[in-house]
CSV table of C-alpha atoms in Angstrom, one decimal:
chain,number,residue,atom,x,y,z
S,26,MET,CA,34.3,-14.6,13.7
S,27,SER,CA,31.8,-17.5,13.8
S,28,ASP,CA,28.5,-17.0,12.0
S,29,TRP,CA,26.8,-18.5,15.1
S,30,LEU,CA,27.7,-15.3,16.9
S,31,THR,CA,25.2,-13.4,14.7
S,32,LEU,CA,22.5,-15.1,16.8
S,33,LEU,CA,23.8,-13.5,20.0
S,34,PRO,CA,22.1,-10.1,19.9
S,35,PRO,CA,18.5,-11.4,19.4
S,36,ALA,CA,19.2,-14.1,22.0
S,37,LEU,CA,20.4,-11.5,24.5
S,38,ALA,CA,17.3,-9.4,23.8
S,39,ILE,CA,14.9,-12.3,24.5
S,40,ILE,CA,16.9,-13.4,27.6
S,41,VAL,CA,17.0,-9.9,29.1
S,42,VAL,CA,13.3,-9.3,28.3
S,43,PHE,CA,12.2,-12.4,30.3
S,44,TRP,CA,14.8,-12.1,33.0
S,45,ARG,CA,14.7,-8.4,33.9
S,46,LYS,CA,11.1,-7.7,32.5
S,47,GLU,CA,12.6,-4.6,30.8
S,48,VAL,CA,12.1,-4.2,27.1
S,49,ILE,CA,14.1,-1.0,26.6
S,50,LEU,CA,17.2,-2.4,28.4
S,51,ALA,CA,16.9,-5.6,26.4
S,52,LEU,CA,16.9,-3.8,23.1
S,53,LEU,CA,19.8,-1.6,24.1
S,54,VAL,CA,21.9,-4.6,25.2
S,55,ALA,CA,21.1,-6.4,21.9
S,56,LEU,CA,21.9,-3.3,19.9
S,57,PHE,CA,25.2,-2.7,21.6
S,58,SER,CA,26.2,-6.4,21.2
S,59,SER,CA,25.3,-6.3,17.5
S,60,GLU,CA,27.4,-3.1,16.9
S,61,LEU,CA,30.3,-4.7,18.9
S,62,LEU,CA,30.2,-7.7,16.6
S,63,LEU,CA,30.1,-5.5,13.5
S,64,MET,CA,33.1,-3.6,14.8
S,65,MET,CA,35.0,-6.9,15.4
S,66,GLN,CA,34.0,-8.1,11.9
S,67,GLY,CA,35.7,-5.0,10.6
S,68,GLN,CA,39.0,-6.3,12.1
S,69,THR,CA,38.9,-3.7,14.9
S,70,GLY,CA,40.6,-5.0,18.0
S,71,PHE,CA,38.4,-6.1,20.9
S,72,ALA,CA,39.4,-3.3,23.2
S,73,ALA,CA,38.9,-0.6,20.5
S,74,SER,CA,35.6,-2.2,19.6
S,75,VAL,CA,34.3,-2.1,23.1
S,76,LEU,CA,35.3,1.6,23.4
S,77,GLN,CA,33.8,2.6,20.0
S,78,SER,CA,30.6,0.5,20.2
S,79,PRO,CA,28.6,2.8,22.4
S,80,PHE,CA,29.1,5.6,19.9
S,81,GLN,CA,28.2,3.3,17.0
S,82,THR,CA,25.1,2.3,18.9
S,83,VAL,CA,24.0,5.9,19.1
S,84,GLU,CA,24.7,6.4,15.4
S,85,ARG,CA,22.7,3.4,14.6
S,86,ILE,CA,19.7,4.8,16.5
S,87,ILE,CA,20.2,8.1,14.7
S,88,SER,CA,20.3,6.4,11.4
S,89,VAL,CA,16.7,5.1,11.9
S,90,LEU,CA,15.6,8.7,11.4
S,91,GLU,CA,17.3,8.9,8.0
S,92,SER,CA,14.5,6.8,6.6
S,93,PRO,CA,11.4,9.0,6.0
S,94,GLY,CA,9.2,5.9,6.5
S,95,ASN,CA,10.6,5.3,10.0
S,96,SER,CA,10.3,8.9,11.0
S,97,ARG,CA,6.7,9.0,9.9
S,98,LEU,CA,6.0,5.8,11.9
S,99,LEU,CA,7.4,7.4,15.1
S,100,VAL,CA,5.6,10.7,14.6
S,101,PHE,CA,2.4,8.8,13.8
S,102,SER,CA,2.7,6.8,17.1
S,103,LEU,CA,2.8,10.2,19.0
S,104,MET,CA,-0.2,11.5,17.1
S,105,VAL,CA,-2.2,8.5,18.1
S,106,GLY,CA,-1.6,9.4,21.7
S,107,ALA,CA,-3.1,12.8,21.1
S,108,LEU,CA,-6.0,11.4,19.1
S,109,LEU,CA,-6.8,8.9,21.9
S,110,ALA,CA,-6.6,11.7,24.5
S,111,TYR,CA,-9.0,13.9,22.5
S,112,MET,CA,-11.5,11.0,22.1
S,113,ARG,CA,-11.4,10.2,25.8
S,114,HIS,CA,-11.6,13.8,27.2
S,115,SER,CA,-14.4,14.7,24.8
S,116,GLY,CA,-16.6,12.0,26.3
S,117,GLY,CA,-17.0,10.4,22.9
S,118,VAL,CA,-15.7,7.1,24.0
S,119,THR,CA,-18.1,6.8,26.9
S,120,ALA,CA,-21.0,7.9,24.8
S,121,LEU,CA,-20.2,5.3,22.0
S,122,VAL,CA,-19.9,2.5,24.6
S,123,GLU,CA,-23.2,3.4,26.1
S,124,LYS,CA,-24.9,3.6,22.6
S,125,MET,CA,-23.5,0.3,21.4
S,126,ILE,CA,-24.7,-1.4,24.6
S,127,ASN,CA,-28.2,0.2,24.3
S,128,LYS,CA,-28.5,-0.7,20.7
S,129,GLY,CA,-27.6,-4.4,21.4
S,130,VAL,CA,-24.4,-4.3,19.3
S,131,ALA,CA,-22.2,-5.1,22.3
S,132,ARG,CA,-24.2,-6.6,25.2
S,133,SER,CA,-21.8,-9.4,26.2
S,134,GLN,CA,-18.1,-10.3,26.2
S,135,ARG,CA,-18.6,-12.5,23.2
S,136,GLN,CA,-20.2,-9.7,21.1
S,137,VAL,CA,-17.4,-7.3,22.1
S,138,GLY,CA,-14.8,-9.8,21.1
S,139,LEU,CA,-16.4,-10.5,17.8
S,140,LEU,CA,-16.7,-6.7,17.1
S,141,SER,CA,-13.0,-6.2,17.6
S,142,PHE,CA,-12.2,-9.3,15.5
S,143,PHE,CA,-14.4,-8.3,12.5
S,144,THR,CA,-13.3,-4.7,12.7
S,145,GLY,CA,-9.7,-6.0,12.2
S,146,VAL,CA,-10.9,-8.2,9.3
S,147,VAL,CA,-12.7,-5.5,7.5
S,148,VAL,CA,-9.8,-3.0,7.7
S,149,PHE,CA,-7.3,-5.3,6.0
S,150,ILE,CA,-5.7,-2.6,3.9
S,151,GLU,CA,-2.8,-2.1,6.3
S,152,SER,CA,-1.8,-4.0,9.5
S,153,ASN,CA,-1.2,-0.9,11.7
S,154,LEU,CA,-4.4,0.7,10.6
S,155,SER,CA,-6.2,-2.6,11.4
S,156,VAL,CA,-4.9,-2.8,14.9
S,157,LEU,CA,-5.4,0.9,15.5
S,158,THR,CA,-9.1,0.9,14.4
S,159,ALA,CA,-10.0,-2.2,16.2
S,160,GLY,CA,-8.1,-1.2,19.3
S,161,ILE,CA,-9.4,2.3,19.6
S,162,LEU,CA,-13.0,1.2,18.9
S,163,SER,CA,-12.9,-1.6,21.5
S,164,ARG,CA,-10.9,-0.2,24.4
S,165,GLY,CA,-13.9,1.3,26.2
S,166,LEU,CA,-16.0,-1.8,25.6
S,167,TYR,CA,-13.4,-4.1,27.0
S,168,ASP,CA,-13.2,-1.9,30.1
S,169,LYS,CA,-17.0,-1.9,30.5
S,170,PHE,CA,-17.2,-5.7,30.4
S,171,LYS,CA,-14.1,-6.2,32.6
S,172,MET,CA,-12.0,-7.8,29.9
S,173,SER,CA,-8.3,-7.3,30.1
S,174,ARG,CA,-6.3,-5.1,27.7
S,175,ALA,CA,-4.0,-8.1,27.2
S,176,ARG,CA,-6.9,-10.0,25.6
S,177,LEU,CA,-7.7,-7.0,23.4
S,178,ALA,CA,-4.1,-6.8,22.3
S,179,TYR,CA,-4.0,-10.5,21.5
S,180,VAL,CA,-7.3,-10.3,19.5
S,181,ILE,CA,-6.3,-7.3,17.3
S,182,ASP,CA,-2.7,-8.4,16.8
S,183,SER,CA,-3.5,-12.0,16.0
S,184,THR,CA,-6.2,-10.8,13.5
S,185,SER,CA,-4.4,-8.0,11.6
S,186,ALA,CA,-1.2,-9.7,10.3
S,187,PRO,CA,-2.9,-13.0,9.4
S,188,ILE,CA,-5.7,-11.2,7.6
S,189,CYS,CA,-3.3,-8.9,5.7
S,190,ILE,CA,-1.3,-11.9,4.4
S,191,LEU,CA,-4.5,-13.8,3.4
S,192,ILE,CA,-6.4,-10.9,1.8
S,193,LEU,CA,-3.5,-9.6,-0.4
S,194,LEU,CA,-5.3,-6.6,-1.8
S,195,ASN,CA,-3.0,-4.4,0.1
S,196,GLY,CA,0.7,-3.2,0.3
S,197,TRP,CA,1.7,-6.7,1.5
S,198,GLY,CA,0.4,-8.3,-1.7
S,199,ALA,CA,2.1,-5.7,-3.9
S,200,TYR,CA,5.4,-6.2,-2.0
S,201,VAL,CA,5.3,-10.0,-2.3
S,202,LEU,CA,4.3,-9.8,-5.9
S,203,GLY,CA,7.3,-7.6,-6.6
S,204,LEU,CA,9.6,-10.1,-5.0
S,205,LEU,CA,7.9,-13.1,-6.8
S,206,GLY,CA,7.6,-11.5,-10.2
S,207,THR,CA,11.4,-11.8,-11.0
S,208,TYR,CA,11.2,-15.7,-11.2
S,209,PRO,CA,10.3,-17.5,-14.5
S,210,THR,CA,7.6,-19.8,-13.1
S,211,GLU,CA,5.0,-21.6,-15.2
S,212,GLN,CA,2.2,-20.0,-13.2
S,213,SER,CA,1.8,-16.3,-12.9
S,214,ALA,CA,2.8,-14.6,-9.7
S,215,VAL,CA,-0.8,-13.7,-9.0
S,216,SER,CA,-2.0,-17.3,-9.3
S,217,ILE,CA,0.8,-18.5,-7.1
S,218,LEU,CA,-0.2,-16.0,-4.4
S,219,VAL,CA,-3.9,-16.9,-4.7
S,220,GLY,CA,-2.8,-20.5,-4.2
S,221,THR,CA,-1.1,-19.6,-0.9
S,222,ILE,CA,-4.4,-18.6,0.8
S,223,ALA,CA,-5.6,-22.2,1.4
S,224,LEU,CA,-2.0,-23.4,2.3
S,225,ASN,CA,-1.1,-20.6,4.7
S,226,PHE,CA,-1.8,-22.8,7.7
S,227,TYR,CA,-0.3,-20.5,10.3
S,228,ALA,CA,-2.6,-17.6,9.4
S,229,LEU,CA,-5.7,-19.8,9.2
S,230,ILE,CA,-5.0,-21.6,12.4
S,231,THR,CA,-4.2,-18.4,14.2
S,232,LEU,CA,-7.6,-16.9,13.1
S,233,VAL,CA,-9.5,-20.0,14.2
S,234,ILE,CA,-7.9,-20.0,17.6
S,235,VAL,CA,-8.8,-16.3,18.0
S,236,LEU,CA,-12.4,-17.0,17.1
S,237,PHE,CA,-12.4,-20.0,19.5
S,238,THR,CA,-11.1,-17.8,22.3
S,239,ILE,CA,-13.8,-15.2,21.6
S,240,ILE,CA,-16.7,-17.5,21.3
S,241,THR,CA,-15.9,-19.8,24.2
S,242,GLY,CA,-14.5,-17.1,26.5
S,243,LYS,CA,-11.8,-19.5,27.5
S,244,VAL,CA,-8.2,-18.2,28.0
S,245,PHE,CA,-5.1,-20.1,28.8
S,246,GLY,CA,-1.6,-19.5,30.3
S,247,PRO,CA,-0.5,-16.1,31.4
S,248,MET,CA,-3.6,-14.6,29.7
S,249,LYS,CA,-5.7,-16.2,32.5
S,250,GLU,CA,-3.8,-14.3,35.1
S,251,SER,CA,-4.3,-11.0,33.2
S,252,GLU,CA,-8.0,-11.7,32.9
S,253,ARG,CA,-8.1,-12.4,36.7
S,254,VAL,CA,-6.6,-9.1,37.8
S,255,LEU,CA,-7.3,-7.2,34.5
S,256,SER,CA,-4.4,-5.4,32.8
S,257,LYS,CA,-2.1,-4.1,35.5
S,258,SER,CA,-0.6,-1.5,33.2
S,259,ALA,CA,-3.8,0.0,31.9
S,260,ASN,CA,-5.7,2.5,34.1
S,261,HIS,CA,-8.9,1.8,32.3
S,262,THR,CA,-9.8,5.5,32.0
S,263,GLU,CA,-11.6,5.2,28.7
S,264,ILE,CA,-15.1,5.3,30.2
S,265,ASP,CA,-14.3,7.4,33.3
S,266,TYR,CA,-15.2,10.6,31.5
S,267,GLN,CA,-18.8,11.9,31.3
S,268,ALA,CA,-20.6,10.9,28.2
S,269,SER,CA,-21.2,13.6,25.6
S,270,LYS,CA,-21.9,12.6,21.9
S,271,ALA,CA,-20.7,9.4,20.2
S,272,ARG,CA,-19.7,11.5,17.2
S,273,TYR,CA,-16.7,12.9,19.0
S,274,MET,CA,-15.2,9.4,18.7
S,275,VAL,CA,-17.0,8.1,15.6
S,276,LEU,CA,-16.1,10.9,13.2
S,277,PRO,CA,-12.4,11.1,13.9
S,278,LEU,CA,-12.2,7.3,13.7
S,279,LEU,CA,-14.0,7.3,10.4
S,280,THR,CA,-11.8,10.1,9.2
S,281,MET,CA,-8.7,8.0,10.0
S,282,VAL,CA,-10.0,4.9,8.2
S,283,VAL,CA,-11.4,6.7,5.1
S,284,GLY,CA,-8.4,9.0,5.1
S,285,MET,CA,-6.0,6.1,5.1
S,286,LEU,CA,-7.7,4.6,2.1
S,287,GLY,CA,-7.8,8.0,0.3
S,288,PHE,CA,-4.2,8.7,0.9
S,289,MET,CA,-3.2,5.2,-0.2
S,290,TYR,CA,-5.0,5.8,-3.4
S,291,TRP,CA,-3.4,9.3,-3.8
S,292,THR,CA,0.1,8.3,-3.0
S,293,GLY,CA,-0.3,5.2,-5.2
S,294,ASN,CA,-1.2,7.5,-8.2
S,295,GLY,CA,-4.6,5.9,-8.5
S,296,ASN,CA,-3.6,2.4,-7.4
S,297,LEU,CA,-4.5,1.5,-3.9
S,298,THR,CA,-1.9,-1.3,-3.5
S,299,ASP,CA,0.9,0.9,-4.7
S,300,GLY,CA,0.2,3.5,-2.0
S,301,ASP,CA,2.7,4.6,0.6
S,302,GLY,CA,1.6,3.1,3.9
S,303,SER,CA,3.8,5.2,6.2
S,304,LYS,CA,2.6,8.5,4.6
S,305,SER,CA,-1.0,7.5,4.5
S,306,VAL,CA,-1.3,6.4,8.1
S,307,LEU,CA,0.5,9.6,9.3
S,308,TYR,CA,-1.6,11.9,7.2
S,309,ALA,CA,-4.9,10.1,8.1
S,310,THR,CA,-4.1,10.2,11.8
S,311,THR,CA,-3.1,13.9,11.6
S,312,LEU,CA,-6.3,14.7,9.8
S,313,ALA,CA,-8.3,12.8,12.5
S,314,CYS,CA,-6.5,14.8,15.3
S,315,MET,CA,-7.3,18.0,13.5
S,316,LEU,CA,-11.0,17.1,13.2
S,317,ALA,CA,-11.2,16.0,16.9
S,318,TYR,CA,-9.6,19.3,17.9
S,319,VAL,CA,-12.0,21.4,15.8
S,320,MET,CA,-15.0,19.5,17.1
S,321,MET,CA,-14.0,20.0,20.7
S,322,ILE,CA,-13.3,23.7,20.2
S,323,GLY,CA,-16.7,24.0,18.4
S,324,SER,CA,-18.4,22.4,21.4
S,325,LYS,CA,-17.5,25.5,23.5
S,326,ARG,CA,-16.5,23.2,26.4
S,327,PHE,CA,-12.8,23.3,25.7
S,328,GLU,CA,-10.3,26.1,25.1
S,329,HIS,CA,-7.2,26.0,22.9
S,330,LYS,CA,-4.7,25.9,25.7
S,331,GLU,CA,-6.5,23.1,27.4
S,332,LEU,CA,-6.6,21.0,24.2
S,333,VAL,CA,-2.9,21.6,23.6
S,334,ARG,CA,-2.2,20.3,27.1
S,335,VAL,CA,-4.5,17.3,26.6
S,336,GLY,CA,-2.8,16.5,23.3
S,337,PHE,CA,0.7,16.6,24.8
S,338,GLU,CA,-0.4,14.5,27.8
S,339,GLY,CA,-1.7,11.9,25.4
S,340,MET,CA,1.6,11.9,23.5
S,341,SER,CA,3.6,11.6,26.7
S,342,GLU,CA,1.6,8.4,27.7
S,343,LEU,CA,3.0,6.7,24.6
S,344,LEU,CA,6.6,7.9,24.8
S,345,PRO,CA,7.9,4.6,26.3
S,346,LEU,CA,6.3,2.7,23.4
S,347,VAL,CA,7.8,5.2,20.9
S,348,ALA,CA,11.2,4.6,22.4
S,349,ILE,CA,10.7,0.9,22.1
S,350,LEU,CA,9.7,1.3,18.5
S,351,LEU,CA,12.8,3.5,17.8
S,352,PHE,CA,15.2,1.0,19.4
S,353,SER,CA,13.5,-2.0,17.6
S,354,LEU,CA,13.9,-0.3,14.2
S,355,ALA,CA,17.6,0.4,15.1
S,356,LEU,CA,18.2,-3.2,16.1
S,357,GLY,CA,16.5,-4.5,13.0
S,358,GLY,CA,18.8,-2.4,10.9
S,359,SER,CA,21.9,-3.5,12.8
S,360,LEU,CA,20.9,-7.2,12.5
S,361,ARG,CA,20.4,-6.9,8.7
S,362,VAL,CA,24.0,-5.6,8.4
S,363,LEU,CA,25.3,-8.3,10.7
S,364,GLY,CA,23.6,-11.0,8.6
S,365,THR,CA,21.5,-12.8,11.3
S,366,GLY,CA,18.7,-13.5,8.9
S,367,ASP,CA,21.0,-14.7,6.1
S,368,PHE,CA,22.7,-17.1,8.5
S,369,ILE,CA,19.5,-18.7,9.7
S,370,SER,CA,18.2,-19.0,6.1
S,371,GLY,CA,21.5,-20.5,4.9
S,372,ILE,CA,21.0,-23.4,7.3
S,373,VAL,CA,17.8,-24.3,5.5
S,374,ALA,CA,19.5,-24.3,2.1
S,375,GLU,CA,21.7,-27.3,3.0
S,376,SER,CA,21.0,-30.8,1.7
S,377,LEU,CA,17.6,-31.8,3.0
S,378,PRO,CA,14.8,-34.3,2.1
S,379,LEU,CA,12.4,-32.5,-0.3
S,380,PHE,CA,9.2,-33.2,1.7
S,381,ILE,CA,10.5,-31.3,4.7
S,382,ILE,CA,11.6,-28.1,2.9
S,383,PRO,CA,8.2,-26.3,3.3
S,384,ALA,CA,8.2,-27.1,7.1
S,385,LEU,CA,11.8,-25.9,7.4
S,386,LEU,CA,11.2,-22.7,5.4
S,387,PHE,CA,8.3,-22.0,7.8
S,388,LEU,CA,10.5,-22.6,10.8
S,389,ALA,CA,13.3,-20.4,9.3
S,390,GLY,CA,10.8,-17.7,8.6
S,391,ALA,CA,9.5,-17.9,12.1
S,392,LEU,CA,13.0,-17.6,13.6
S,393,ILE,CA,14.1,-14.8,11.4
S,394,SER,CA,10.9,-12.7,11.9
S,395,PHE,CA,10.9,-13.3,15.6
S,396,THR,CA,14.6,-12.4,16.1
S,397,THR,CA,14.6,-9.4,13.7
S,398,GLY,CA,11.0,-8.2,14.2
S,399,THR,CA,10.2,-7.8,10.5
S,400,SER,CA,8.0,-9.9,8.3
S,401,TRP,CA,8.8,-8.0,5.1
S,402,GLY,CA,12.6,-8.4,5.7
S,403,THR,CA,12.0,-12.1,6.2
S,404,PHE,CA,10.2,-12.3,2.9
S,405,ALA,CA,13.1,-10.5,1.2
S,406,ILE,CA,15.5,-13.0,2.7
S,407,LEU,CA,13.6,-16.3,2.1
S,408,ILE,CA,11.8,-15.8,-1.2
S,409,PRO,CA,15.2,-15.7,-3.1
S,410,ILE,CA,16.0,-19.0,-1.3
S,411,GLY,CA,12.6,-20.7,-1.7
S,412,MET,CA,11.9,-19.8,-5.3
S,413,PRO,CA,15.1,-21.2,-6.8
S,414,MET,CA,14.3,-24.4,-4.9
S,415,VAL,CA,10.9,-24.4,-6.6
S,416,LEU,CA,12.5,-24.0,-10.1
S,417,ASN,CA,15.3,-26.4,-9.6
S,418,LEU,CA,13.6,-29.1,-7.5
S,419,ASP,CA,10.1,-28.9,-9.1
S,420,LEU,CA,8.4,-28.1,-5.7
S,421,PRO,CA,4.9,-26.7,-5.6
S,422,PRO,CA,5.3,-22.9,-5.7
S,423,SER,CA,2.2,-22.0,-3.7
S,424,LEU,CA,3.1,-24.4,-0.9
S,425,VAL,CA,6.7,-23.0,-0.6
S,426,MET,CA,5.4,-19.4,-0.7
S,427,ALA,CA,2.7,-20.1,1.9
S,428,ALA,CA,5.3,-21.6,4.3
S,429,ILE,CA,7.5,-18.5,3.8
S,430,LEU,CA,4.7,-16.0,4.3
S,431,GLY,CA,3.3,-17.8,7.3
S,432,GLY,CA,6.7,-17.9,8.9
S,433,GLY,CA,7.2,-14.2,8.4
S,434,VAL,CA,3.8,-13.4,9.9
S,435,PHE,CA,4.7,-15.4,13.1
S,436,GLY,CA,7.3,-13.0,14.2
S,437,ASP,CA,5.5,-9.9,12.9
S,438,HIS,CA,2.6,-10.4,15.4
S,439,CYS,CA,4.4,-11.8,18.4
S,440,SER,CA,8.1,-10.7,18.5
S,441,PRO,CA,8.9,-8.2,21.2
S,442,ILE,CA,10.9,-6.1,18.7
S,443,SER,CA,8.3,-6.0,16.0
S,444,ASP,CA,6.7,-2.6,15.2
S,445,THR,CA,3.2,-4.3,14.8
S,446,THR,CA,3.5,-5.8,18.3
S,447,ALA,CA,4.4,-2.3,19.6
S,448,VAL,CA,1.5,-0.6,17.8
S,449,SER,CA,-0.9,-3.3,19.0
S,450,SER,CA,0.2,-2.6,22.6
S,451,LEU,CA,-0.2,1.1,21.9
S,452,ALA,CA,-3.7,0.7,20.4
S,453,SER,CA,-5.0,-1.5,23.2
S,454,GLY,CA,-3.4,0.3,26.1
S,455,CYS,CA,-1.5,-2.9,27.2
S,456,ASP,CA,2.0,-3.1,28.4
S,457,LEU,CA,4.3,-4.4,25.6
S,458,LEU,CA,5.9,-7.1,27.7
S,459,GLU,CA,2.5,-8.3,29.1
S,460,HIS,CA,1.2,-8.5,25.5
S,461,VAL,CA,4.1,-10.6,24.3
S,462,LYS,CA,4.0,-12.9,27.4
S,463,THR,CA,0.2,-13.5,27.1
S,464,GLN,CA,0.1,-13.9,23.3
S,465,LEU,CA,3.2,-16.1,22.8
S,466,PRO,CA,1.7,-19.4,24.1
S,467,TYR,CA,-1.1,-19.0,21.5
S,468,ALA,CA,1.4,-18.2,18.7
S,469,LEU,CA,3.7,-21.2,19.7
S,470,PHE,CA,0.7,-23.5,19.7
S,471,SER,CA,-0.4,-22.3,16.2
S,472,GLY,CA,3.2,-22.6,15.0
S,473,ALA,CA,3.6,-26.2,16.3
S,474,LEU,CA,0.3,-27.2,14.5
S,475,THR,CA,1.5,-25.4,11.4
S,476,LEU,CA,4.9,-27.3,11.4
S,477,ILE,CA,3.1,-30.6,11.7
S,478,ALA,CA,0.7,-29.6,8.9
S,479,TYR,CA,3.6,-28.7,6.5
S,480,VAL,CA,5.4,-32.0,7.2
S,481,LEU,CA,2.2,-34.0,6.5
S,482,VAL,CA,1.4,-32.0,3.3
S,483,GLY,CA,5.0,-32.3,2.2
S,484,ILE,CA,4.9,-36.1,2.6
S,485,PHE,CA,1.6,-36.5,0.7
S,486,TRP,CA,2.2,-33.8,-2.0
S,487,ILE,CA,6.0,-34.0,-2.6
S,488,GLY,CA,6.7,-37.5,-1.4
S,489,VAL,CA,9.4,-38.9,0.9
């Protein structure tokens, strides 16, 4: 079977998404085709493969739940639905919006945008926590100032992953250091990573464009249409409830953020960067839900049965996104076995002019992360290709690493099958497909500028 066929499943997913406007169908078609190709790789006849592939597809979906980390991510997504519902029904969201406007913290669209941006920057410890905190805090404010949820999804998504890969005092940094530490470089792994900060052009350009969009208020492409009609998928119910006290939102939100840090420290045995992200975010969200429940019961305005109903209604609102997340994880696992990422990266390893290697590593990282939906998986594939090039061809290690990290981040924050994209849609209350469609032009523009930057830097630093 031709290696080019390994590109068929992600290509089908992207085609179906933009043709039928249906993400779940696209993921299932891609997953089925990937499992069909895997069956054919195993020398199973075509007819038998077609008959068995539906069952293998189901088994692949079930295998997602064999990973405790994946299971926690799915449960956490449901818990977020309950937490959002509690904050909304308590009147805490409406009260906080009114207080922030009265205090002058958020009196204009620009101030609201900057608030969501800097919230995402401050909470750099984990990408999902970053988008959740910024999204939950800003939803009501974006509604109040008639800003679309698509814009909110873009701001928080395009802030979280770039910030996490620039400020590496988090799980991302620990993971990359682990991959990098096995190579006998002259510089230490830490100094190489510090050197990537100024050379990670994709992350830097993306953040600059987000700030430009916020400060000028100008939007382009499909985002302009979303701004014109607001987000068609969001009901904008955050501020439709009577205001009570801001603490009904502030305290659970603070509990989630502080709890996340505390659980990262605890699960990392005293080392924040070694903490378990999936455990920490689930435990923190559960704790926030429990606090919101207790506060609402204590207010004497709600009864237990009513709060159970509200919690489950909040979860049900996010079921479609949880299903998308489940199928995305299954497709990512299937593509890893199929070797899609390995094939794309293998093309880069062929005979090439040295100056263009950083640009092609960025391009390969962008393609792998976009088609597989995983930045960490992209790092695991490309770092073992890029670092031997550094050692054998005497290339600048920080430049090569920056290109790989930037390419991985590209897909992490704009691929329709990335968990970060799904969580950003979840946190902002924006339809996933609308989020992808409105954000992609910005990501492609940043990617094009980044590609040019790496070619120019390669010429001047490495030489033709």
